[in-house]
Amino acid sequence: MGGKYLSQWLLLMLICSCLVSLSSCRRPARLLSSSSMGSLNVKAVNLGGWLVTEGWIFPSLFDGIVNKDMLDGTQIQLKSVTQQMYLSAETGGGTIIVANRTSASGWETFKLWRINESTFNFRVFNWQFVGLSSDGNQVVATAASPGKTETFQIVRNLTASRVRIRAPNGSFLQAKTAVSVTADYTEESTSWGDDDPSVFEMTMVGQLQGEFQITNGYGTEAATPILRNHWSTYIVEDDFRFIANNGLNAVRIPVGWWIASDPNPPKPFVGGSLQALDNAFTWAEKYNLGVIVDLHAAPGSQNGYEHSASRDGSQEWGTTDENIAQTINVIDFLASSSFYGFDKQQSFSNCRYAKRSGLLAIELINEPLAPKATLDSLKKYYQAGYNVVRKYTSNAYVIMSNRLSASSTELLQFASGFQKSVLDVHYYNLFSSEFTTMTVQQNIDYVNNNRSTDISTVSIANGPLVFVGKS
Ligand SMILES: *[C@@H]1O[C@H](CO)[C@@H](O)[C@H](O)[C@H]1NC(C)=O
Ligand SMILES: *[C@@H]1O[C@H](CO)[C@@H](O)[C@H](O)[C@H]1NC(C)=O
Ligand SMILES: *[C@@H]1O[C@H](CO)[C@@H](O)[C@H](O)[C@H]1NC(C)=O
Ligand SMILES: *[C@@H]1O[C@H](CO)[C@@H](O)[C@H](O)[C@H]1NC(C)=O
Ligand SMILES: *[C@@H]1O[C@H](CO)[C@@H](O)[C@H](O)[C@H]1NC(C)=O
């Protein structure tokens, strides 16, 4: 084992933090032990940050983006230097922008949509876009979608952390008074001093670094070779050999919804991740590993996080029948046993994935979030998703993920109704100070011992199998 693989492996273990287990519900104590009659034991590693970008896993991928700190979803606050007050979308949006807040929180935070390195739309708390009023030059937050009058250029003074914002008509925004923010400041030159009503201090309070950010940040064309290179170098065949030689028997591979329209996904996404997934199946089969295909990013984003490819932190998934139907199509594509190659000579290994011996499970969606992903919409989706997988295979397990921050048992009865269904529960040993003060050994002991209570809560007679997708 070369140093590269050791460190890659450690990285995988740390960042993906996923000792995964499929276990018979009646045998929680055997969670991480080898397989035995009547119980399926799977120990897998999650290949996070590979086919769905998560910036924290591989930050240098973003290095070539100009203004890489101003990507889609970046949250900014703007303080007028003349008023010494923050800009605010009054009532959170739907009316005027004011400059009368001494401190900043939700209504004073604007989320960027990036058009290019210097041109942006600003989205407010209630999700409208900032623009100019139709009757004049008042700055308002009323548009449901951004057009020309919602498109602004940000002129940065990096050393001073100050900006000016140029409206589509060429004038700069200015805070004339605490209640009048207008787009009519025409003086081009500035000293960036406290006397200029078109100057704002810009503070960044949040950032996203997901697939949308990297592809739109570079632009699809420039992102294409960067991502394809990442896909073919970050995880390679030797990693599968290493995984197989070190006591694991499966991999969980997060994928994004755009993989279903490979090689020409909708902008800004980049084609080619399907080839990487095909390779993963070939390697998994060679080293006798199971593949869990995990739909990590559903259309519209199921949780607003960067790892579900949200553009700006908003979540649309679950709110309409349309995005549920669209997601079913993605599962249909992944599960189907058709040939997708052009070359008739291509072997069976080019089938998508129901007929691949490496297919262990399809996870229908990762970490949907309440309340937008309602329990009803989720059940409807899981029912339809299960059926679509079963059109092609009766062997593959179908994994249903619990909603984040919801009761871990809310899907238990529902999931019991399906053959070879699995409930994915996530137990993070992070995001809580309790764990940061523990030693490595204490963390391991906690996973081995203390989680058994959690597992027993979701282990019922004739219930679904249980899968700890994150720990
Ligand atoms: C800011 O101005 C708006 C519009 O006049 C007003 O409704 C609101 O109460 C003001 N807020 C503060 C904190 O002064
Ligand atoms: C950014 O987009 C705006 C609006 O389309 C355009 O006017 C400007 O030239 C573009 N700037 C760059 C650097 O591409
Ligand atoms: C645009 O800028 C001009 C000043 O150059 C101003 O008079 C006008 O009201 C501004 N707003 C719109 C919507 O044109
Ligand atoms: C940025 O602002 C400072 C004043 O704070 C000024 O001295 C400097 O020239 C400005 N830089 C640019 C590039 O305008
Ligand atoms: C874990 O379980 C052990 C044994 O039941 C208990 O003593 C310990 O307090 C638990 N640790 C935490 C952090 O809850």
PDB file of N, CA, C and O in Angstrom, residues 199-257:
ATOM      1  N   VAL A 199     -20.990  53.377  -1.235  1.00  0.00           N
ATOM      2  CA  VAL A 199     -20.023  52.390  -0.731  1.00  0.00           C
ATOM      3  C   VAL A 199     -20.636  51.599   0.437  1.00  0.00           C
ATOM      4  O   VAL A 199     -21.286  52.185   1.319  1.00  0.00           O
ATOM      5  N   PHE A 200     -20.435  50.291   0.386  1.00  0.00           N
ATOM      6  CA  PHE A 200     -20.946  49.403   1.436  1.00  0.00           C
ATOM      7  C   PHE A 200     -19.825  48.484   1.916  1.00  0.00           C
ATOM      8  O   PHE A 200     -19.028  48.002   1.111  1.00  0.00           O
ATOM      9  N   GLU A 201     -19.807  48.264   3.206  1.00  0.00           N
ATOM     10  CA  GLU A 201     -18.915  47.226   3.738  1.00  0.00           C
ATOM     11  C   GLU A 201     -19.577  45.883   3.492  1.00  0.00           C
ATOM     12  O   GLU A 201     -20.747  45.696   3.829  1.00  0.00           O
ATOM     13  N   MET A 202     -18.819  44.962   2.921  1.00  0.00           N
ATOM     14  CA  MET A 202     -19.403  43.648   2.637  1.00  0.00           C
ATOM     15  C   MET A 202     -18.830  42.600   3.587  1.00  0.00           C
ATOM     16  O   MET A 202     -17.621  42.434   3.691  1.00  0.00           O
ATOM     17  N   THR A 203     -19.722  41.905   4.271  1.00  0.00           N
ATOM     18  CA  THR A 203     -19.313  40.800   5.144  1.00  0.00           C
ATOM     19  C   THR A 203     -19.909  39.516   4.591  1.00  0.00           C
ATOM     20  O   THR A 203     -21.094  39.480   4.251  1.00  0.00           O
ATOM     21  N   MET A 204     -19.094  38.480   4.508  1.00  0.00           N
ATOM     22  CA  MET A 204     -19.625  37.181   4.057  1.00  0.00           C
ATOM     23  C   MET A 204     -19.936  36.334   5.276  1.00  0.00           C
ATOM     24  O   MET A 204     -19.091  36.175   6.148  1.00  0.00           O
ATOM     25  N   VAL A 205     -21.132  35.800   5.326  1.00  0.00           N
ATOM     26  CA  VAL A 205     -21.519  35.035   6.510  1.00  0.00           C
ATOM     27  C   VAL A 205     -21.874  33.587   6.192  1.00  0.00           C
ATOM     28  O   VAL A 205     -22.262  32.839   7.079  1.00  0.00           O
ATOM     29  N   GLY A 206     -21.747  33.206   4.944  1.00  0.00           N
ATOM     30  CA  GLY A 206     -22.039  31.809   4.622  1.00  0.00           C
ATOM     31  C   GLY A 206     -21.599  31.512   3.208  1.00  0.00           C
ATOM     32  O   GLY A 206     -21.583  32.387   2.355  1.00  0.00           O
ATOM     33  N   GLN A 207     -21.222  30.269   2.988  1.00  0.00           N
ATOM     34  CA  GLN A 207     -20.749  29.880   1.674  1.00  0.00           C
ATOM     35  C   GLN A 207     -21.194  28.460   1.368  1.00  0.00           C
ATOM     36  O   GLN A 207     -21.320  27.644   2.279  1.00  0.00           O
ATOM     37  N   LEU A 208     -21.439  28.175   0.122  1.00  0.00           N
ATOM     38  CA  LEU A 208     -21.704  26.809  -0.304  1.00  0.00           C
ATOM     39  C   LEU A 208     -20.627  26.409  -1.297  1.00  0.00           C
ATOM     40  O   LEU A 208     -20.192  27.231  -2.112  1.00  0.00           O
ATOM     41  N   GLN A 209     -20.215  25.160  -1.229  1.00  0.00           N
ATOM     42  CA  GLN A 209     -19.232  24.651  -2.197  1.00  0.00           C
ATOM     43  C   GLN A 209     -19.671  23.277  -2.680  1.00  0.00           C
ATOM     44  O   GLN A 209     -19.041  22.270  -2.407  1.00  0.00           O
ATOM     45  N   GLY A 210     -20.774  23.277  -3.414  1.00  0.00           N
ATOM     46  CA  GLY A 210     -21.276  22.013  -3.947  1.00  0.00           C
ATOM     47  C   GLY A 210     -21.104  21.954  -5.456  1.00  0.00           C
ATOM     48  O   GLY A 210     -20.371  22.741  -6.054  1.00  0.00           O
ATOM     49  N   GLU A 211     -21.815  20.987  -6.050  1.00  0.00           N
ATOM     50  CA  GLU A 211     -21.679  20.779  -7.495  1.00  0.00           C
ATOM     51  C   GLU A 211     -22.159  21.990  -8.293  1.00  0.00           C
ATOM     52  O   GLU A 211     -21.570  22.346  -9.308  1.00  0.00           O
ATOM     53  N   PHE A 212     -23.215  22.637  -7.820  1.00  0.00           N
ATOM     54  CA  PHE A 212     -23.688  23.820  -8.549  1.00  0.00           C
ATOM     55  C   PHE A 212     -22.627  24.910  -8.496  1.00  0.00           C
ATOM     56  O   PHE A 212     -22.339  25.564  -9.508  1.00  0.00           O
ATOM     57  N   GLN A 213     -22.037  25.109  -7.340  1.00  0.00           N
ATOM     58  CA  GLN A 213     -21.064  26.183  -7.168  1.00  0.00           C
ATOM     59  C   GLN A 213     -19.817  25.959  -8.018  1.00  0.00           C
ATOM     60  O   GLN A 213     -19.324  26.896  -8.643  1.00  0.00           O
ATOM     61  N   ILE A 214     -19.341  24.727  -8.048  1.00  0.00           N
ATOM     62  CA  ILE A 214     -18.092  24.527  -8.800  1.00  0.00           C
ATOM     63  C   ILE A 214     -18.338  24.615 -10.303  1.00  0.00           C
ATOM     64  O   ILE A 214     -17.552  25.209 -11.042  1.00  0.00           O
ATOM     65  N   THR A 215     -19.457  24.067 -10.757  1.00  0.00           N
ATOM     66  CA  THR A 215     -19.697  24.073 -12.201  1.00  0.00           C
ATOM     67  C   THR A 215     -20.063  25.472 -12.685  1.00  0.00           C
ATOM     68  O   THR A 215     -19.546  25.947 -13.692  1.00  0.00           O
ATOM     69  N   ASN A 216     -20.915  26.152 -11.951  1.00  0.00           N
ATOM     70  CA  ASN A 216     -21.283  27.510 -12.365  1.00  0.00           C
ATOM     71  C   ASN A 216     -20.169  28.511 -12.072  1.00  0.00           C
ATOM     72  O   ASN A 216     -20.045  29.520 -12.764  1.00  0.00           O
ATOM     73  N   GLY A 217     -19.352  28.210 -11.070  1.00  0.00           N
ATOM     74  CA  GLY A 217     -18.242  29.103 -10.736  1.00  0.00           C
ATOM     75  C   GLY A 217     -17.210  29.163 -11.859  1.00  0.00           C
ATOM     76  O   GLY A 217     -16.755  30.232 -12.247  1.00  0.00           O
ATOM     77  N   TYR A 218     -16.841  27.996 -12.350  1.00  0.00           N
ATOM     78  CA  TYR A 218     -15.928  27.969 -13.493  1.00  0.00           C
ATOM     79  C   TYR A 218     -16.664  28.281 -14.799  1.00  0.00           C
ATOM     80  O   TYR A 218     -16.066  28.761 -15.752  1.00  0.00           O
ATOM     81  N   GLY A 219     -17.942  27.948 -14.834  1.00  0.00           N
ATOM     82  CA  GLY A 219     -18.653  27.858 -16.096  1.00  0.00           C
ATOM     83  C   GLY A 219     -18.487  26.434 -16.606  1.00  0.00           C
ATOM     84  O   GLY A 219     -17.422  25.821 -16.423  1.00  0.00           O
ATOM     85  N   THR A 220     -19.553  25.904 -17.204  1.00  0.00           N
ATOM     86  CA  THR A 220     -19.559  24.476 -17.575  1.00  0.00           C
ATOM     87  C   THR A 220     -18.331  24.075 -18.390  1.00  0.00           C
ATOM     88  O   THR A 220     -17.709  23.039 -18.130  1.00  0.00           O
ATOM     89  N   GLU A 221     -17.978  24.927 -19.338  1.00  0.00           N
ATOM     90  CA  GLU A 221     -16.894  24.544 -20.245  1.00  0.00           C
ATOM     91  C   GLU A 221     -15.564  24.390 -19.499  1.00  0.00           C
ATOM     92  O   GLU A 221     -14.868  23.392 -19.662  1.00  0.00           O
ATOM     93  N   ALA A 222     -15.249  25.376 -18.672  1.00  0.00           N
ATOM     94  CA  ALA A 222     -13.981  25.309 -17.935  1.00  0.00           C
ATOM     95  C   ALA A 222     -14.040  24.262 -16.835  1.00  0.00           C
ATOM     96  O   ALA A 222     -13.012  23.684 -16.456  1.00  0.00           O
ATOM     97  N   ALA A 223     -15.232  23.996 -16.300  1.00  0.00           N
ATOM     98  CA  ALA A 223     -15.355  23.016 -15.216  1.00  0.00           C
ATOM     99  C   ALA A 223     -15.192  21.589 -15.734  1.00  0.00           C
ATOM    100  O   ALA A 223     -14.788  20.694 -14.980  1.00  0.00           O
ATOM    101  N   THR A 224     -15.503  21.387 -17.012  1.00  0.00           N
ATOM    102  CA  THR A 224     -15.541  20.025 -17.544  1.00  0.00           C
ATOM    103  C   THR A 224     -14.209  19.277 -17.389  1.00  0.00           C
ATOM    104  O   THR A 224     -14.187  18.204 -16.776  1.00  0.00           O
ATOM    105  N   PRO A 225     -13.088  19.813 -17.887  1.00  0.00           N
ATOM    106  CA  PRO A 225     -11.841  19.048 -17.709  1.00  0.00           C
ATOM    107  C   PRO A 225     -11.425  18.921 -16.247  1.00  0.00           C
ATOM    108  O   PRO A 225     -10.840  17.900 -15.853  1.00  0.00           O
ATOM    109  N   ILE A 226     -11.772  19.906 -15.438  1.00  0.00           N
ATOM    110  CA  ILE A 226     -11.370  19.869 -14.023  1.00  0.00           C
ATOM    111  C   ILE A 226     -12.104  18.739 -13.306  1.00  0.00           C
ATOM    112  O   ILE A 226     -11.509  17.929 -12.587  1.00  0.00           O
ATOM    113  N   LEU A 227     -13.420  18.650 -13.535  1.00  0.00           N
ATOM    114  CA  LEU A 227     -14.179  17.591 -12.862  1.00  0.00           C
ATOM    115  C   LEU A 227     -13.842  16.220 -13.438  1.00  0.00           C
ATOM    116  O   LEU A 227     -13.721  15.243 -12.699  1.00  0.00           O
ATOM    117  N   ARG A 228     -13.696  16.160 -14.752  1.00  0.00           N
ATOM    118  CA  ARG A 228     -13.378  14.834 -15.332  1.00  0.00           C
ATOM    119  C   ARG A 228     -12.042  14.326 -14.819  1.00  0.00           C
ATOM    120  O   ARG A 228     -11.876  13.129 -14.551  1.00  0.00           O
ATOM    121  N   ASN A 229     -11.106  15.233 -14.668  1.00  0.00           N
ATOM    122  CA  ASN A 229      -9.815  14.830 -14.112  1.00  0.00           C
ATOM    123  C   ASN A 229      -9.988  14.353 -12.664  1.00  0.00           C
ATOM    124  O   ASN A 229      -9.428  13.324 -12.256  1.00  0.00           O
ATOM    125  N   HIS A 230     -10.794  15.064 -11.906  1.00  0.00           N
ATOM    126  CA  HIS A 230     -11.051  14.662 -10.514  1.00  0.00           C
ATOM    127  C   HIS A 230     -11.706  13.280 -10.475  1.00  0.00           C
ATOM    128  O   HIS A 230     -11.310  12.423  -9.682  1.00  0.00           O
ATOM    129  N   TRP A 231     -12.697  13.071 -11.320  1.00  0.00           N
ATOM    130  CA  TRP A 231     -13.408  11.784 -11.321  1.00  0.00           C
ATOM    131  C   TRP A 231     -12.476  10.630 -11.655  1.00  0.00           C
ATOM    132  O   TRP A 231     -12.658   9.525 -11.160  1.00  0.00           O
ATOM    133  N   SER A 232     -11.482  10.878 -12.501  1.00  0.00           N
ATOM    134  CA  SER A 232     -10.625   9.761 -12.908  1.00  0.00           C
ATOM    135  C   SER A 232      -9.366   9.633 -12.049  1.00  0.00           C
ATOM    136  O   SER A 232      -8.603   8.692 -12.217  1.00  0.00           O
ATOM    137  N   THR A 233      -9.161  10.553 -11.116  1.00  0.00           N
ATOM    138  CA  THR A 233      -7.957  10.444 -10.290  1.00  0.00           C
ATOM    139  C   THR A 233      -8.242  10.328  -8.792  1.00  0.00           C
ATOM    140  O   THR A 233      -7.462   9.750  -8.048  1.00  0.00           O
ATOM    141  N   TYR A 234      -9.357  10.872  -8.353  1.00  0.00           N
ATOM    142  CA  TYR A 234      -9.627  10.893  -6.904  1.00  0.00           C
ATOM    143  C   TYR A 234      -9.914   9.488  -6.387  1.00  0.00           C
ATOM    144  O   TYR A 234      -9.461   9.090  -5.314  1.00  0.00           O
ATOM    145  N   ILE A 235     -10.723   8.757  -7.140  1.00  0.00           N
ATOM    146  CA  ILE A 235     -10.975   7.363  -6.807  1.00  0.00           C
ATOM    147  C   ILE A 235     -10.545   6.539  -8.021  1.00  0.00           C
ATOM    148  O   ILE A 235     -11.002   6.796  -9.140  1.00  0.00           O
ATOM    149  N   VAL A 236      -9.667   5.568  -7.774  1.00  0.00           N
ATOM    150  CA  VAL A 236      -9.152   4.752  -8.873  1.00  0.00           C
ATOM    151  C   VAL A 236      -9.295   3.276  -8.516  1.00  0.00           C
ATOM    152  O   VAL A 236      -9.650   2.930  -7.383  1.00  0.00           O
ATOM    153  N   GLU A 237      -9.023   2.436  -9.493  1.00  0.00           N
ATOM    154  CA  GLU A 237      -9.196   0.995  -9.271  1.00  0.00           C
ATOM    155  C   GLU A 237      -8.473   0.513  -8.024  1.00  0.00           C
ATOM    156  O   GLU A 237      -8.995  -0.291  -7.256  1.00  0.00           O
ATOM    157  N   ASP A 238      -7.284   1.042  -7.794  1.00  0.00           N
ATOM    158  CA  ASP A 238      -6.511   0.551  -6.659  1.00  0.00           C
ATOM    159  C   ASP A 238      -7.196   0.829  -5.317  1.00  0.00           C
ATOM    160  O   ASP A 238      -6.980   0.107  -4.348  1.00  0.00           O
ATOM    161  N   ASP A 239      -8.014   1.853  -5.272  1.00  0.00           N
ATOM    162  CA  ASP A 239      -8.769   2.101  -4.037  1.00  0.00           C
ATOM    163  C   ASP A 239      -9.750   0.961  -3.772  1.00  0.00           C
ATOM    164  O   ASP A 239      -9.968   0.573  -2.625  1.00  0.00           O
ATOM    165  N   PHE A 240     -10.345   0.451  -4.830  1.00  0.00           N
ATOM    166  CA  PHE A 240     -11.281  -0.667  -4.666  1.00  0.00           C
ATOM    167  C   PHE A 240     -10.534  -1.918  -4.187  1.00  0.00           C
ATOM    168  O   PHE A 240     -11.011  -2.647  -3.323  1.00  0.00           O
ATOM    169  N   ARG A 241      -9.350  -2.133  -4.748  1.00  0.00           N
ATOM    170  CA  ARG A 241      -8.537  -3.255  -4.295  1.00  0.00           C
ATOM    171  C   ARG A 241      -8.220  -3.089  -2.805  1.00  0.00           C
ATOM    172  O   ARG A 241      -8.374  -4.006  -2.011  1.00  0.00           O
ATOM    173  N   PHE A 242      -7.845  -1.873  -2.450  1.00  0.00           N
ATOM    174  CA  PHE A 242      -7.488  -1.587  -1.056  1.00  0.00           C
ATOM    175  C   PHE A 242      -8.682  -1.801  -0.124  1.00  0.00           C
ATOM    176  O   PHE A 242      -8.567  -2.414   0.950  1.00  0.00           O
ATOM    177  N   ILE A 243      -9.823  -1.315  -0.537  1.00  0.00           N
ATOM    178  CA  ILE A 243     -11.036  -1.463   0.273  1.00  0.00           C
ATOM    179  C   ILE A 243     -11.340  -2.948   0.495  1.00  0.00           C
ATOM    180  O   ILE A 243     -11.600  -3.396   1.612  1.00  0.00           O
ATOM    181  N   ALA A 244     -11.259  -3.691  -0.606  1.00  0.00           N
ATOM    182  CA  ALA A 244     -11.574  -5.126  -0.513  1.00  0.00           C
ATOM    183  C   ALA A 244     -10.564  -5.867   0.364  1.00  0.00           C
ATOM    184  O   ALA A 244     -10.918  -6.810   1.067  1.00  0.00           O
ATOM    185  N   ASN A 245      -9.316  -5.423   0.327  1.00  0.00           N
ATOM    186  CA  ASN A 245      -8.275  -6.104   1.105  1.00  0.00           C
ATOM    187  C   ASN A 245      -8.267  -5.711   2.569  1.00  0.00           C
ATOM    188  O   ASN A 245      -7.436  -6.201   3.328  1.00  0.00           O
ATOM    189  N   ASN A 246      -9.125  -4.820   2.934  1.00  0.00           N
ATOM    190  CA  ASN A 246      -9.075  -4.342   4.310  1.00  0.00           C
ATOM    191  C   ASN A 246     -10.398  -4.493   5.047  1.00  0.00           C
ATOM    192  O   ASN A 246     -10.793  -3.644   5.844  1.00  0.00           O
ATOM    193  N   GLY A 247     -11.072  -5.564   4.731  1.00  0.00           N
ATOM    194  CA  GLY A 247     -12.192  -5.965   5.567  1.00  0.00           C
ATOM    195  C   GLY A 247     -13.534  -5.348   5.232  1.00  0.00           C
ATOM    196  O   GLY A 247     -14.516  -5.599   5.922  1.00  0.00           O
ATOM    197  N   LEU A 248     -13.591  -4.547   4.194  1.00  0.00           N
ATOM    198  CA  LEU A 248     -14.888  -4.000   3.814  1.00  0.00           C
ATOM    199  C   LEU A 248     -15.433  -4.788   2.624  1.00  0.00           C
ATOM    200  O   LEU A 248     -14.683  -5.424   1.886  1.00  0.00           O
ATOM    201  N   ASN A 249     -16.746  -4.741   2.461  1.00  0.00           N
ATOM    202  CA  ASN A 249     -17.304  -5.491   1.332  1.00  0.00           C
ATOM    203  C   ASN A 249     -18.248  -4.670   0.452  1.00  0.00           C
ATOM    204  O   ASN A 249     -18.961  -5.222  -0.377  1.00  0.00           O
ATOM    205  N   ALA A 250     -18.267  -3.383   0.650  1.00  0.00           N
ATOM    206  CA  ALA A 250     -19.137  -2.569  -0.207  1.00  0.00           C
ATOM    207  C   ALA A 250     -18.665  -1.119  -0.225  1.00  0.00           C
ATOM    208  O   ALA A 250     -17.882  -0.687   0.628  1.00  0.00           O
ATOM    209  N   VAL A 251     -19.143  -0.402  -1.219  1.00  0.00           N
ATOM    210  CA  VAL A 251     -18.933   1.044  -1.273  1.00  0.00           C
ATOM    211  C   VAL A 251     -20.295   1.707  -1.456  1.00  0.00           C
ATOM    212  O   VAL A 251     -21.195   1.152  -2.084  1.00  0.00           O
ATOM    213  N   ARG A 252     -20.442   2.855  -0.866  1.00  0.00           N
ATOM    214  CA  ARG A 252     -21.652   3.667  -1.096  1.00  0.00           C
ATOM    215  C   ARG A 252     -21.196   4.839  -1.955  1.00  0.00           C
ATOM    216  O   ARG A 252     -20.252   5.549  -1.599  1.00  0.00           O
ATOM    217  N   ILE A 253     -21.867   5.029  -3.085  1.00  0.00           N
ATOM    218  CA  ILE A 253     -21.419   6.058  -4.020  1.00  0.00           C
ATOM    219  C   ILE A 253     -22.505   7.119  -4.214  1.00  0.00           C
ATOM    220  O   ILE A 253     -23.525   6.876  -4.858  1.00  0.00           O
ATOM    221  N   PRO A 254     -22.304   8.295  -3.655  1.00  0.00           N
ATOM    222  CA  PRO A 254     -23.246   9.393  -3.872  1.00  0.00           C
ATOM    223  C   PRO A 254     -23.215   9.866  -5.329  1.00  0.00           C
ATOM    224  O   PRO A 254     -22.132  10.069  -5.887  1.00  0.00           O
ATOM    225  N   VAL A 255     -24.398   9.997  -5.920  1.00  0.00           N
ATOM    226  CA  VAL A 255     -24.504  10.535  -7.284  1.00  0.00           C
ATOM    227  C   VAL A 255     -25.531  11.661  -7.300  1.00  0.00           C
ATOM    228  O   VAL A 255     -26.361  11.776  -6.404  1.00  0.00           O
ATOM    229  N   GLY A 256     -25.459  12.478  -8.343  1.00  0.00           N
ATOM    230  CA  GLY A 256     -26.407  13.578  -8.488  1.00  0.00           C
ATOM    231  C   GLY A 256     -27.410  13.295  -9.599  1.00  0.00           C
ATOM    232  O   GLY A 256     -27.118  12.530 -10.530  1.00  0.00           O
ATOM    233  N   TRP A 257     -28.561  13.937  -9.517  1.00  0.00           N
ATOM    234  CA  TRP A 257     -29.659  13.661 -10.454  1.00  0.00           C
ATOM    235  C   TRP A 257     -29.267  13.864 -11.912  1.00  0.00           C
ATOM    236  O   TRP A 257     -29.802  13.219 -12.818  1.00  0.00           O
TER     237      TRP A 257
END
